[in-house]
């Protein structure tokens, strides 16, 4: 399945940090490093949870793949 088939319906949604890490296929510690370094910025906060926009995560995932040469 393509990315759009799997995640297209979520285009305007936000993910929690855990969901975002799973989407990016990285560990939570790696995800936290991305946030701490400013490579990923939360789009909002709900209570204590920082939320990350799906379009931002999609662009970041694409950049990760390009950096890895895939």
mmCIF file of C-alpha atoms in Angstrom:
data_model
loop_
_atom_site.group_PDB
_atom_site.id
_atom_site.type_symbol
_atom_site.label_atom_id
_atom_site.label_comp_id
_atom_site.label_asym_id
_atom_site.label_seq_id
_atom_site.Cartn_x
_atom_site.Cartn_y
_atom_site.Cartn_z
ATOM 1 C CA UNK A 1 0.000 0.000 0.000
ATOM 2 C CA UNK A 2 1.115 3.537 -0.658
ATOM 3 C CA UNK A 3 1.644 6.163 2.017
ATOM 4 C CA UNK A 4 -1.497 7.989 0.893
ATOM 5 C CA UNK A 5 -3.581 4.815 1.086
ATOM 6 C CA UNK A 6 -2.415 4.168 4.651
ATOM 7 C CA UNK A 7 -2.309 7.697 6.055
ATOM 8 C CA UNK A 8 -4.192 9.947 3.614
ATOM 9 C CA UNK A 9 -7.243 10.175 5.857
ATOM 10 C CA UNK A 10 -5.024 11.592 8.635
ATOM 11 C CA UNK A 11 -3.745 14.579 6.647
ATOM 12 C CA UNK A 12 -5.185 17.148 9.044
ATOM 13 C CA UNK A 13 -4.640 15.165 12.220
ATOM 14 C CA UNK A 14 -1.977 15.252 14.879
ATOM 15 C CA UNK A 15 -0.050 12.423 16.492
ATOM 16 C CA UNK A 16 1.200 12.063 20.041
ATOM 17 C CA UNK A 17 4.955 11.655 20.464
ATOM 18 C CA UNK A 18 4.561 7.864 20.712
ATOM 19 C CA UNK A 19 2.407 7.709 17.578
ATOM 20 C CA UNK A 20 4.817 10.011 15.746
ATOM 21 C CA UNK A 21 7.809 7.825 16.670
ATOM 22 C CA UNK A 22 5.960 4.753 15.398
ATOM 23 C CA UNK A 23 5.032 6.568 12.186
ATOM 24 C CA UNK A 24 8.657 7.610 11.643
ATOM 25 C CA UNK A 25 9.814 4.080 12.515
ATOM 26 C CA UNK A 26 12.266 5.315 15.153
ATOM 27 C CA UNK A 27 12.674 4.645 18.865
ATOM 28 C CA UNK A 28 11.318 7.104 21.417
ATOM 29 C CA UNK A 29 14.863 8.095 22.385
ATOM 30 C CA UNK A 30 15.668 8.928 18.744
ATOM 31 C CA UNK A 31 12.392 10.804 18.433
ATOM 32 C CA UNK A 32 13.174 12.810 21.579
ATOM 33 C CA UNK A 33 16.585 13.711 20.124
ATOM 34 C CA UNK A 34 14.871 15.043 16.990
ATOM 35 C CA UNK A 35 12.622 17.230 19.170
ATOM 36 C CA UNK A 36 15.411 18.386 21.499
ATOM 37 C CA UNK A 37 17.601 19.353 18.540
ATOM 38 C CA UNK A 38 14.734 21.297 16.945
ATOM 39 C CA UNK A 39 14.458 19.027 13.913
ATOM 40 C CA UNK A 40 10.838 18.348 14.893
ATOM 41 C CA UNK A 41 8.617 20.933 16.529
ATOM 42 C CA UNK A 42 5.305 20.145 18.228
ATOM 43 C CA UNK A 43 2.311 21.718 16.526
ATOM 44 C CA UNK A 44 0.281 21.950 19.736
ATOM 45 C CA UNK A 45 -0.106 20.608 23.242
ATOM 46 C CA UNK A 46 -3.027 18.760 24.786
ATOM 47 C CA UNK A 47 -2.561 18.623 28.517
ATOM 48 C CA UNK A 48 0.947 17.281 29.052
ATOM 49 C CA UNK A 49 1.098 15.698 25.586
ATOM 50 C CA UNK A 50 2.893 17.452 22.772
ATOM 51 C CA UNK A 51 1.191 16.860 19.440
ATOM 52 C CA UNK A 52 2.877 16.659 16.026
ATOM 53 C CA UNK A 53 1.136 17.440 12.737
ATOM 54 C CA UNK A 54 0.894 14.671 10.167
ATOM 55 C CA UNK A 55 2.048 16.885 7.242
ATOM 56 C CA UNK A 56 5.182 17.898 9.204
ATOM 57 C CA UNK A 57 5.906 14.264 10.069
ATOM 58 C CA UNK A 58 5.363 13.193 6.466
ATOM 59 C CA UNK A 59 7.873 15.785 5.228
ATOM 60 C CA UNK A 60 10.364 14.821 7.932
ATOM 61 C CA UNK A 61 10.031 11.116 7.105
ATOM 62 C CA UNK A 62 10.655 11.874 3.437
ATOM 63 C CA UNK A 63 13.777 13.874 4.369
ATOM 64 C CA UNK A 64 15.015 10.998 6.574
ATOM 65 C CA UNK A 65 14.664 8.564 3.691
ATOM 66 C CA UNK A 66 16.532 10.888 1.344
ATOM 67 C CA UNK A 67 19.327 11.332 3.892
ATOM 68 C CA UNK A 68 19.661 7.563 4.196
ATOM 69 C CA UNK A 69 19.811 7.233 0.427
ATOM 70 C CA UNK A 70 16.660 5.153 0.009
#
